[in-house]
Short mmCIF file of C-alpha atoms in Angstrom, two decimals:
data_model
loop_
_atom_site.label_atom_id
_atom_site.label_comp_id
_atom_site.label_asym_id
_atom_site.label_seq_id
_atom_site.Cartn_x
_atom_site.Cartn_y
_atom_site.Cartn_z
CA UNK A 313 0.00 0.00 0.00
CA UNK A 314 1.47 3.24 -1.03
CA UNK A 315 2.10 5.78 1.71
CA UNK A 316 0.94 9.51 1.46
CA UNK A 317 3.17 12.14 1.57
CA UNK A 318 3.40 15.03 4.15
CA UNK A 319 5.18 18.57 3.34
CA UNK A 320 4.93 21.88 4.64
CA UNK A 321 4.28 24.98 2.99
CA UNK A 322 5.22 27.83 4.07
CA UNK A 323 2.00 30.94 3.55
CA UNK A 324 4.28 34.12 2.99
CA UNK A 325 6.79 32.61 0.27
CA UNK A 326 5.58 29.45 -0.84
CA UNK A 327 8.77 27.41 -0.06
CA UNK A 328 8.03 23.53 0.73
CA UNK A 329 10.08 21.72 2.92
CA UNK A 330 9.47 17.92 4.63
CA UNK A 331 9.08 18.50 8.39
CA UNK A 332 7.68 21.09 10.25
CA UNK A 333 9.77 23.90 11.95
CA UNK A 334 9.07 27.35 13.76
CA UNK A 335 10.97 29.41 11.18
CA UNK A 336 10.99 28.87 7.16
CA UNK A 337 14.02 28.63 6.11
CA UNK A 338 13.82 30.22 2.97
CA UNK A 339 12.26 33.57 4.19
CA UNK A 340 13.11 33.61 7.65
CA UNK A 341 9.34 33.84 8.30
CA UNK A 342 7.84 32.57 12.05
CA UNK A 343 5.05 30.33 12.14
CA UNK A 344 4.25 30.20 8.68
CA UNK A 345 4.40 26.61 7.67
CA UNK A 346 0.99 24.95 6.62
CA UNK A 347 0.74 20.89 6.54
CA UNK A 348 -0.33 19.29 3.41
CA UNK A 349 -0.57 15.58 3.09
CA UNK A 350 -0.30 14.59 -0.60
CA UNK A 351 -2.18 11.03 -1.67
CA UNK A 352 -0.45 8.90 -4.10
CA UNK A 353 -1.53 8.35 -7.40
CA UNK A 354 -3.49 5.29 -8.02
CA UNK A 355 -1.66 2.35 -9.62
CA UNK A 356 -2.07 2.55 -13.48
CA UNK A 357 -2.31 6.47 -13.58
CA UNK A 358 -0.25 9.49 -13.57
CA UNK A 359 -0.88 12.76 -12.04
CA UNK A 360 -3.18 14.60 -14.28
CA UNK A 361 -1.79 18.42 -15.39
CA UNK A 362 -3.21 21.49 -15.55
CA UNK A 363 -6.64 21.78 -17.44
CA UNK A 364 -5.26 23.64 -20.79
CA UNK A 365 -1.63 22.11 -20.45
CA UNK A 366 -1.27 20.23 -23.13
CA UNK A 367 2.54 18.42 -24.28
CA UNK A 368 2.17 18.83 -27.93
CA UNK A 369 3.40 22.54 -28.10
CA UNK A 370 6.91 22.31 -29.88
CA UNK A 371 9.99 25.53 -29.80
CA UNK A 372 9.46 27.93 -32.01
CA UNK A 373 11.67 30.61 -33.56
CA UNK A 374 11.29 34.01 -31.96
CA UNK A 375 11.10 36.04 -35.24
CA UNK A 376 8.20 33.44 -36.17
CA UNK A 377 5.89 34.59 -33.14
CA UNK A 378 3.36 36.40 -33.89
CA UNK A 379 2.86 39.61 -32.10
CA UNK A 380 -0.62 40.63 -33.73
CA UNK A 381 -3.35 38.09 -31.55
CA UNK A 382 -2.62 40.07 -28.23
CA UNK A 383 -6.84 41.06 -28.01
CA UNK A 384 -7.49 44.37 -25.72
CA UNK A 385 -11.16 45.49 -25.16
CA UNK A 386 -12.84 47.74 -22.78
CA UNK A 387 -14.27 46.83 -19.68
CA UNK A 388 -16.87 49.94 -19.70
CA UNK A 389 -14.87 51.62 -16.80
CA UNK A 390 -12.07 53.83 -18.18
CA UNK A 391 -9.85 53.70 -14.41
CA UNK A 392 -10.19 50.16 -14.81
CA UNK A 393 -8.47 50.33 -18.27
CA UNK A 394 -6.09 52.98 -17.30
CA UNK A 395 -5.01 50.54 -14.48
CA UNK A 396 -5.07 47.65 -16.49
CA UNK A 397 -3.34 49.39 -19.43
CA UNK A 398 -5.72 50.40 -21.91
CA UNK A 399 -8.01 47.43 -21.31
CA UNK A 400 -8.08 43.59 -20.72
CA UNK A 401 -6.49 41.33 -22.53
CA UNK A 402 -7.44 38.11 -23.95
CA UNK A 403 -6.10 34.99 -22.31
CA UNK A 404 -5.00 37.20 -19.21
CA UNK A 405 -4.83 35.86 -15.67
CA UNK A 406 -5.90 39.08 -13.84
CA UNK A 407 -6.11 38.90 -9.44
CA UNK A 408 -7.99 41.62 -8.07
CA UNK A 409 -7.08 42.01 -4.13
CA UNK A 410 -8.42 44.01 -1.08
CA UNK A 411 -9.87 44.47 2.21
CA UNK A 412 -13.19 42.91 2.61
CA UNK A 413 -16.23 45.22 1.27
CA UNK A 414 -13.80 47.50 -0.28
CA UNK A 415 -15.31 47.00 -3.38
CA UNK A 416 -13.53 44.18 -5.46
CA UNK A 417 -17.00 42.07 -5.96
CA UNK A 418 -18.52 45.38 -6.50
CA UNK A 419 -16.78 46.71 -9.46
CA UNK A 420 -16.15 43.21 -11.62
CA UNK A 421 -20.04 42.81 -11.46
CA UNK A 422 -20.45 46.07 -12.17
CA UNK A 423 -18.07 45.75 -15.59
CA UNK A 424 -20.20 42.47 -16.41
CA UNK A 425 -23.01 44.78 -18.29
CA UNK A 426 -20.05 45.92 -20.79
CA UNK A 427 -18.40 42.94 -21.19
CA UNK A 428 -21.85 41.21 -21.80
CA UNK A 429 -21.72 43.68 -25.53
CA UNK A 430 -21.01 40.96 -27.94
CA UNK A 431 -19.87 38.52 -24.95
CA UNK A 432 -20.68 35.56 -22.77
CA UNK A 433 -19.70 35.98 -18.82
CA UNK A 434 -19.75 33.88 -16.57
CA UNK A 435 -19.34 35.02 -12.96
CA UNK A 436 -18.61 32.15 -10.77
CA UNK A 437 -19.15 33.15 -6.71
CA UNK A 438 -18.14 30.51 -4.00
CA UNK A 439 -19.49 33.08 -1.13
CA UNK A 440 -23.04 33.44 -2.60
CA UNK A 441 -26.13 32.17 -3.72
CA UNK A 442 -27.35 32.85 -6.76
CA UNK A 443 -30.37 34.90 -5.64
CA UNK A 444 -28.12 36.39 -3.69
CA UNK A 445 -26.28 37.75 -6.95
CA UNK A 446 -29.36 38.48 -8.48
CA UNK A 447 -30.32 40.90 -5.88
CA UNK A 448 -26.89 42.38 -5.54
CA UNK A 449 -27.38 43.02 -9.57
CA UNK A 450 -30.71 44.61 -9.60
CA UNK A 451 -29.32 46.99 -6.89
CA UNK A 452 -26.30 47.95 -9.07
CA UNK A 453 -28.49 47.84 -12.29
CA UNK A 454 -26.89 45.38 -13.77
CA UNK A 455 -28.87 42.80 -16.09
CA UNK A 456 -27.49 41.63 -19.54
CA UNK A 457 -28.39 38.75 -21.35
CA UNK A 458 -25.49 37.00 -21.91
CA UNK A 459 -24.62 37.28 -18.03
CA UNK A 460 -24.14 33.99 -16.82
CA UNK A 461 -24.28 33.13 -12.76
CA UNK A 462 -23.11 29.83 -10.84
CA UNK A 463 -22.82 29.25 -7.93
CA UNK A 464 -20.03 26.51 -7.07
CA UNK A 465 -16.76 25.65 -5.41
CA UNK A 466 -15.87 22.31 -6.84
CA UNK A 467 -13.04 23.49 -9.57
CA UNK A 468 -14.16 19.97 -11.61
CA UNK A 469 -17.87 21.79 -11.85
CA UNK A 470 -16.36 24.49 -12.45
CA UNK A 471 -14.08 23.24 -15.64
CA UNK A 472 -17.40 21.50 -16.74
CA UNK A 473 -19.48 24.76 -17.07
CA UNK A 474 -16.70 26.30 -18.73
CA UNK A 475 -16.28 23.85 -21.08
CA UNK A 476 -20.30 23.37 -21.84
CA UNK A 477 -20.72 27.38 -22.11
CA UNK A 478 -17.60 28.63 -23.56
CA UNK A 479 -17.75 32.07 -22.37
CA UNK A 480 -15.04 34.81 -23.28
CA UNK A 481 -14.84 35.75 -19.84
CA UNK A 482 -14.48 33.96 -16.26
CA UNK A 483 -14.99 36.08 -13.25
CA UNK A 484 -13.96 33.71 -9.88
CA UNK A 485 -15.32 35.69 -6.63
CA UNK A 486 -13.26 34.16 -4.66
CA UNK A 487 -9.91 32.04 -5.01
CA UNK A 488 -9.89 31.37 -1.55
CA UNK A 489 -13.32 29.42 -1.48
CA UNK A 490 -11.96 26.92 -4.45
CA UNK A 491 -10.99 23.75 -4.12
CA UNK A 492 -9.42 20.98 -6.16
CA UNK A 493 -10.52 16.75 -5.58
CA UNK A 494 -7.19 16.19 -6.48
CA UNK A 495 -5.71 17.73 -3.52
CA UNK A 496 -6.85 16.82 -0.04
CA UNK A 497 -5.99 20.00 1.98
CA UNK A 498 -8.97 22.66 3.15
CA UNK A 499 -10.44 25.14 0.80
CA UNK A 500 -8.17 28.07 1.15
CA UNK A 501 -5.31 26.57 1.78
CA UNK A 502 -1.72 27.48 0.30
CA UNK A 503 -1.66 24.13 -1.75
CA UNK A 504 -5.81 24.12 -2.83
CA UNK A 505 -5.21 28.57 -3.99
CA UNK A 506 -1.94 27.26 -5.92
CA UNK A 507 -3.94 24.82 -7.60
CA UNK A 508 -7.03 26.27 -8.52
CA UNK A 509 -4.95 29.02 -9.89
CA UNK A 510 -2.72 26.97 -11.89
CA UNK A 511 -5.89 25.24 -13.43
CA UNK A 512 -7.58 28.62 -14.18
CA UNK A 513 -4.20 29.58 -15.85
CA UNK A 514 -4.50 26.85 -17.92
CA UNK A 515 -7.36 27.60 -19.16
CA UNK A 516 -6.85 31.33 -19.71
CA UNK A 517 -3.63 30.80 -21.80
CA UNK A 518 -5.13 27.74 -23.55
CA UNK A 519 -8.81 28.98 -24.62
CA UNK A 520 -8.12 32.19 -24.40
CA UNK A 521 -10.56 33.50 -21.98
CA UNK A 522 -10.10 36.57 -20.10
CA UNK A 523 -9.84 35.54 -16.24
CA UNK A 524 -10.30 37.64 -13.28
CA UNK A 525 -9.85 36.42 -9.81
CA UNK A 526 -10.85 38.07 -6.46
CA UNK A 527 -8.56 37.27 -3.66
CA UNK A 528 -8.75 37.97 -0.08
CA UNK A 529 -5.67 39.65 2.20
CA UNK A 530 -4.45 39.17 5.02
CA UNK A 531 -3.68 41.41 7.91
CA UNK A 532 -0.09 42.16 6.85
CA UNK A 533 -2.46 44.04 4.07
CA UNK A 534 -0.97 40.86 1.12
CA UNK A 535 -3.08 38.66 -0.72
CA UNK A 536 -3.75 35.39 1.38
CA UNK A 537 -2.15 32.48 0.60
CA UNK A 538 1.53 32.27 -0.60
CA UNK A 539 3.68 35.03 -2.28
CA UNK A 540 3.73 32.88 -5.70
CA UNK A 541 0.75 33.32 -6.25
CA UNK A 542 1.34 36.95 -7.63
CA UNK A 543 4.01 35.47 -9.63
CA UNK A 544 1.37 33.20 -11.77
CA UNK A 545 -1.16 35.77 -12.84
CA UNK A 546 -0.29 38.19 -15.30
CA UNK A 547 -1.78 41.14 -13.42
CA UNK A 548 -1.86 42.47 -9.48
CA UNK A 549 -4.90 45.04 -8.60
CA UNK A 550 -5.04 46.22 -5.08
CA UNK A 551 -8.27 48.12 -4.10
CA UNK A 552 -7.05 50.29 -1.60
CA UNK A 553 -8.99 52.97 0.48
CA UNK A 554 -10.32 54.49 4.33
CA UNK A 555 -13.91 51.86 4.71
CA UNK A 556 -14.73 54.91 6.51
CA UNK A 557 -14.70 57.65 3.42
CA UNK A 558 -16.24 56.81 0.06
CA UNK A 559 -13.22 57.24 -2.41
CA UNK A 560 -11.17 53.95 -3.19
CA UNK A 561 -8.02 53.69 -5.59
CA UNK A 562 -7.56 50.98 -7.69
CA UNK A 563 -3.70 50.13 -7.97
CA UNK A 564 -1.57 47.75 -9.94
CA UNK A 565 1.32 45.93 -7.95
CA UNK A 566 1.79 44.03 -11.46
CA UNK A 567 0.93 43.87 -14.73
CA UNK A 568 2.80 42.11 -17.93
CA UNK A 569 0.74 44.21 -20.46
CA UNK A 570 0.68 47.60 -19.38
CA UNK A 571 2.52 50.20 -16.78
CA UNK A 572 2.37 49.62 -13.16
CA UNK A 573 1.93 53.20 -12.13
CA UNK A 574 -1.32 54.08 -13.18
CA UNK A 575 -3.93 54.48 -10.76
CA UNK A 576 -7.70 54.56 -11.19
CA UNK A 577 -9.78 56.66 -8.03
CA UNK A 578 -13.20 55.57 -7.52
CA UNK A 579 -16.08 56.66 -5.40
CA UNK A 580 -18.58 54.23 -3.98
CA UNK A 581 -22.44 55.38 -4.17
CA UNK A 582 -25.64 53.45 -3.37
CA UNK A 583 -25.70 51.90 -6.83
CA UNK A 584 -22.25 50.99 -6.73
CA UNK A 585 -19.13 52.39 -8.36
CA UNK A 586 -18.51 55.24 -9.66
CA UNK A 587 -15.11 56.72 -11.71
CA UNK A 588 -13.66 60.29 -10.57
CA UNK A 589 -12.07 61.64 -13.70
CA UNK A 590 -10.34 64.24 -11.37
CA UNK A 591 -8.94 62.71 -9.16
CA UNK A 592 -6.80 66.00 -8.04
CA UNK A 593 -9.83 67.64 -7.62
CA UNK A 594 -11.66 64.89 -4.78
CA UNK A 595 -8.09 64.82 -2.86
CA UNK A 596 -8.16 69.12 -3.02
CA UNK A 597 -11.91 69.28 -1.19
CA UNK A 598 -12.29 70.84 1.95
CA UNK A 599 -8.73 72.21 1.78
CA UNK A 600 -8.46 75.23 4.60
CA UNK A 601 -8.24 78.43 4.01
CA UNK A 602 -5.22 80.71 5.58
CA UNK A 603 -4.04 77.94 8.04
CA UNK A 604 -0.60 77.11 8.91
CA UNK A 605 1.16 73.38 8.09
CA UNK A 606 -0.79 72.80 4.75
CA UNK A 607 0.88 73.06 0.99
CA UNK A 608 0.11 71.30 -1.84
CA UNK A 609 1.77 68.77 -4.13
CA UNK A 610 1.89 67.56 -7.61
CA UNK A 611 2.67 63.79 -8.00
CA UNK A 612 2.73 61.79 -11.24
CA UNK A 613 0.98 58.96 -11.34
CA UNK A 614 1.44 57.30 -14.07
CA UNK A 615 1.20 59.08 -17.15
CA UNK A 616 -1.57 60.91 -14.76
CA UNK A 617 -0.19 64.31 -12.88
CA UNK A 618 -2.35 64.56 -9.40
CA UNK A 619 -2.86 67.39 -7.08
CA UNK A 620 -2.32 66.52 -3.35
CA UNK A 621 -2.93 68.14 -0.32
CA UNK A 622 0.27 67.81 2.29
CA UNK A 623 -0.18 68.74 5.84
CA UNK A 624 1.70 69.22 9.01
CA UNK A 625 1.94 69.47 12.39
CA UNK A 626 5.23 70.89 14.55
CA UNK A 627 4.49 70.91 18.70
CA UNK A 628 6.68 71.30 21.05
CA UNK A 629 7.33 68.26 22.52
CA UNK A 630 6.74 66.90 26.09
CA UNK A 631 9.21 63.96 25.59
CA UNK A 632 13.40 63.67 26.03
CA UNK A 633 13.10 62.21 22.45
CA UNK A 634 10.47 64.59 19.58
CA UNK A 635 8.18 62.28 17.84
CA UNK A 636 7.98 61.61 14.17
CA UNK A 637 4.83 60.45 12.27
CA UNK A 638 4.09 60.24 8.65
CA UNK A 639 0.89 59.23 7.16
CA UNK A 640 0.67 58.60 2.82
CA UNK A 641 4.78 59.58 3.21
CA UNK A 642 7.39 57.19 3.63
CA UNK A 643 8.87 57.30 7.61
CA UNK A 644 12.54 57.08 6.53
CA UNK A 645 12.44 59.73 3.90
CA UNK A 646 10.19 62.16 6.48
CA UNK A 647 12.83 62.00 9.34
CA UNK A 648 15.43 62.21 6.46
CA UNK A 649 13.87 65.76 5.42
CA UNK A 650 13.15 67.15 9.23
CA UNK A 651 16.80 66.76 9.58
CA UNK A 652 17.43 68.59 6.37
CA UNK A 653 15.00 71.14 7.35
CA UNK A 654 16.97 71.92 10.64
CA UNK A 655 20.33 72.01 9.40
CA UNK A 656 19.88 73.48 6.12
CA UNK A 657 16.56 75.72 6.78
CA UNK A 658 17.31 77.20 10.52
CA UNK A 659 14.49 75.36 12.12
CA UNK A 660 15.25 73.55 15.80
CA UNK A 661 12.85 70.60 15.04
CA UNK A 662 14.85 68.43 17.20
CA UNK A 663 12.69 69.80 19.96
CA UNK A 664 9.50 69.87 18.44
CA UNK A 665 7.29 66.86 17.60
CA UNK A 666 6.32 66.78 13.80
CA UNK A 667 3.55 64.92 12.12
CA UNK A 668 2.94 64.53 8.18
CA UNK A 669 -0.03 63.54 6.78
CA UNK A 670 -1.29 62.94 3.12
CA UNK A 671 -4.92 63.52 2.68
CA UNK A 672 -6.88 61.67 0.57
CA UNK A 673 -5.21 58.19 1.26
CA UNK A 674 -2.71 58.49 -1.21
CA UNK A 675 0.65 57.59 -1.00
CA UNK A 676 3.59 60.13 -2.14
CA UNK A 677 6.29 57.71 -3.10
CA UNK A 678 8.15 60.16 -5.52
CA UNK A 679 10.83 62.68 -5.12
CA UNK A 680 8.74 65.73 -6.42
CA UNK A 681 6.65 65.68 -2.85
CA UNK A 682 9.73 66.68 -0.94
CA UNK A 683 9.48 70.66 -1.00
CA UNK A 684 6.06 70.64 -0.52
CA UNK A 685 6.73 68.44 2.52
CA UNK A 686 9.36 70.68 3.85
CA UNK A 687 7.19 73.78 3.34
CA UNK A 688 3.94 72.70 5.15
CA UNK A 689 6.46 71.83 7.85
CA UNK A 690 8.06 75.15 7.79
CA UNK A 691 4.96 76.57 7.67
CA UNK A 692 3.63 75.00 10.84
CA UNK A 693 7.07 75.65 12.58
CA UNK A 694 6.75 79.28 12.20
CA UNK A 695 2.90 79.43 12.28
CA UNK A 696 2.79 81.26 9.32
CA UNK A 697 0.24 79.94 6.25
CA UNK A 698 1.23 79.38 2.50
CA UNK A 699 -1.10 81.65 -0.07
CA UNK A 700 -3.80 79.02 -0.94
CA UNK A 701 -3.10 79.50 -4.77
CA UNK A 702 0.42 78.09 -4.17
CA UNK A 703 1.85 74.69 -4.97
CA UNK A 704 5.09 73.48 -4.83
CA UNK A 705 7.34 70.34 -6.93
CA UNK A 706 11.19 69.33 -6.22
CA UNK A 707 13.14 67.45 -4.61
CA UNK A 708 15.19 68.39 -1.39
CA UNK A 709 18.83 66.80 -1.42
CA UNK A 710 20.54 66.64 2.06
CA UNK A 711 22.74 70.12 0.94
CA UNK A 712 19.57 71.86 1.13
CA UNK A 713 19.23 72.16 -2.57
CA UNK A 714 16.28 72.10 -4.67
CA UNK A 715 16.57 69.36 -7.64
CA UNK A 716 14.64 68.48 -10.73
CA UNK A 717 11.93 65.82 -11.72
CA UNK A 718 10.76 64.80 -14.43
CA UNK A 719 6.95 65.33 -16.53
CA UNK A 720 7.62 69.02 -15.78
CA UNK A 721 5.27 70.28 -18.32
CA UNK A 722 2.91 68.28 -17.60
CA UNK A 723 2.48 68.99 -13.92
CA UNK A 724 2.67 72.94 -14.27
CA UNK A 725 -0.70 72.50 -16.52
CA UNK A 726 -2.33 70.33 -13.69
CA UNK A 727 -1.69 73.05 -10.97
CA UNK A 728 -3.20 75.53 -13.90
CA UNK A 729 -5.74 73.78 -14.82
CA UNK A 730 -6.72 73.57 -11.16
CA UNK A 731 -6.33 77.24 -10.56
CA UNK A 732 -3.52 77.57 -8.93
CA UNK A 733 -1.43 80.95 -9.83
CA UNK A 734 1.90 80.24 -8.26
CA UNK A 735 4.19 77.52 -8.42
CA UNK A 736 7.78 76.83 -6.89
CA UNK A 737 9.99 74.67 -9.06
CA UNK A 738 13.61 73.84 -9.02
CA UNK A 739 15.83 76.66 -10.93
CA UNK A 740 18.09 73.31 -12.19
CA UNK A 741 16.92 71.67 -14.91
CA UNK A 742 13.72 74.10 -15.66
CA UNK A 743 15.16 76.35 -18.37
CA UNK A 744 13.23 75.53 -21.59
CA UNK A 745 9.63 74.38 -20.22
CA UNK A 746 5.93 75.63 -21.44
CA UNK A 747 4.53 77.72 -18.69
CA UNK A 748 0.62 78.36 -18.71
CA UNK A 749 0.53 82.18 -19.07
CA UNK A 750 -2.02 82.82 -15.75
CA UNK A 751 0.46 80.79 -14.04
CA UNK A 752 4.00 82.65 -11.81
CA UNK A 753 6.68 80.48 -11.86
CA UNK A 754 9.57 81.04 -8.85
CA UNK A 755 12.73 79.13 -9.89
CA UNK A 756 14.63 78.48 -6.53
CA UNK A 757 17.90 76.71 -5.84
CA UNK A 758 17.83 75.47 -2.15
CA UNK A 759 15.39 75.23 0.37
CA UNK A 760 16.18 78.56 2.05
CA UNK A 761 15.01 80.30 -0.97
CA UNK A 762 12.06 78.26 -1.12
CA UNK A 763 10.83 79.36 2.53
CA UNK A 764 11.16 82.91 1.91
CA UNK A 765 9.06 82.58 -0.98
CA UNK A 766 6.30 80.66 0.38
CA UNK A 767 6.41 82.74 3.68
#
């Protein structure tokens, strides 16, 4: 009698290794490592591959590949095709992650009613019933023809619907409720998520259907289940967003057809999602008027410039050591410009506590937030407020000076378009640009200048 097999799996990277232990030992991780118990084929048979995997493909020369079949078409939501680079694409694996009722179900139902335009959907849910997705779809007014529902978590049934309906789309909601015969382990599981997704891979890249896959994350904010899982599909979406405001952002932490710094900002509504098309705009409401510790950035995301509000707060602190906070701006690179800011900029900050904070929920990641950073602390510092119709783009180098970045152009006619009628930009690197004509430009060189013009 054959004997079964036992291996670990460890949830963060994926590695497998034969006994158990309280560390992984490829990622260092604690407490990671799942059991799976694997059964031994039956005598006579082999393991079966991946639906869609077949062995007669043979090598072919690269300069005899064609390039033309790559399919794109619209999902009916333009941030969803700005995200996902101009639209899905046929045959693509596509994972769509997030908090729980951030939206993820939401918005791929939503898309079903222009996908359904000369194609057959079928939206496969594993959480609910299917009168329970009829009555989520007559709330978001959703009701094509050639909108197919089932209800199922048995990956054979599912392969057998697919197969009987042929549609050009497969929406699973969620990978996490999936499981596999073949494997014994508990829906959910790292090996059961690894092979449902390999099997809906399969059939993506061998029928060519356009798959999209909700999965769940954990608290360390990652998708649940192992880190190789991200490595299968061709594209990452994170829906990311405060459950307590009504703006999310849709972001792409991969994609193999398309940029992976777009974003796409919706706003959720009674009837379900809805786009923002200016996006600078939502993050700019409710801005103050003639307060201290505010200034306002210009970010590129993507091919997209986007206006930001930047705020901060400097008290004097009660504590031998000043505290440092930073919300939507990287920690390191916020102590790293305090320190600038006292050394280079005459502030004594090292006795003051300082907080940052991005409103909005978005995250500055880029070099052309530092000056405004600096300014809305310099502004707090000396309680003095920056003219509301000023905005300010460079980067601060540890000398104090004021660099360059790039998409110039394109974010001077953002902060115009927005109204804004002064800007501060590095004097480096700015000589030949287009400036709006109701827009001042000061050219600065270090951060010294900077503060005297925005005070």
């Amino acid at each position: 009698m054959a004997k079964t097999k036992t291996i670990f799996y460890c949830t963060e990277c994926g590695n497998e290794t034969p006994k158990w232990q309280g560390r992984c030992p490829a990622c260092g991780a604690w407490n990671t490592l799942e059991e799976h118990i694997e059964k031994p084929a039956a005598p006579g048979r082999t393991k079966t591959a991946p639906v869609g995997v077949g062995l007669s493909r043979k090598p072919q020369r690269l300069n005899q590949v064609e390039t033309e079949g790559e399919l794109r078409f619209s999902t009916g939501m333009g941030e969803l095709d700005r995200v996902l680079g101009g639209g899905a694409v046929a045959g693509s694996l596509v994972l769509v992650g997030g908090a729980p009722g951030i939206g993820k179900s939401t918005l791929l139902l939503q898309i079903c009613s222009s996908l359904c335009a000369g194609r057959k959907v079928l939206y496969v849910s594993g959480e609910e019933s299917e009168r329970q997705l009829k009555l989520r779809a007559q709330r978001l007014g959703v009701a094509p023809d050639s909108l197919y529902i089932l209800s199922e978590t048995q990956m054979a049934d599912i392969l057998s619907a697919v197969e009987e309906l042929q549609p050009d789309v497969l929406i699973a909601d969620s990978i996490q409720t999936l499981y596999s015969d073949a494997n014994e382990s508990l829906p959910g599981s790292v090996s059961q998520v690894k092979e449902c997704t390999m099997r809906l891979m399969g059939l993506a890249k061998s029928q060519g259907i356009t798959v999209f896959v909700v999965g769940h994350i954990n608290k360390d904010g990652n998708i649940a289940g192992p880190k190789v899982l991200e490595h299968m599909v061709d594209c990452v979406l994170y829906f990311e967003g405060d459950p307590n405001t009504s703006y999310r952002l849709l972001r792409a932490a991969k994609n193999r057809f398309g940029s992976t710094n777009e974003i796409g900002v919706f706003e959720m509504r009674d009837k379900g999602l809805e786009e923002v098309p200016n996006p600078s705009q939502m993050l700019l409401e409710g801005r103050p008027s003639g307060e201290s510790g505010t200034c306002v950035a210009c970010v590129m995301e993507g091919t997209r410039p986007v206006l930001a509000e930047v705020q901060a707060l400097v008290a004097k602190t009660s504590f031998h050591v000043p505290r440092r906070t930073a919300d939507g701006f990287d920690f390191n690179r916020a102590a790293l410009l305090l320190a600038v800011a006292e050394k280079r900029g005459g502030m004594k900050l090292s006795l003051f506590d300082a907080y940052i904070n991005v409103i909005g929920g978005l995250q500055l990641d880029e070099p052309g937030a530092d000056l405004p950073v600096v300014l809305a602390v310099a502004s707090s510092y000396r309680d003095k407020p920056i003219d509301d119709s000023l905005a300010a783009i460079g980067e601060v180098g540890l000398a104090g000076e004021i660099r360059s970045v790039s998409h110039m152009n394109q974010r001077l006619s953002e902060v115009a378009r927005l109204g804004f009628k002064t800007c501060i930009i590095p004097k480096i690197g700015s000589g030949k640009l287009e400036i709006p004509e109701d827009l001042t430009v000061y050219r600065v060189r270090n951060l010294r200048e900077a503060i005297a013009v925005a005070l």
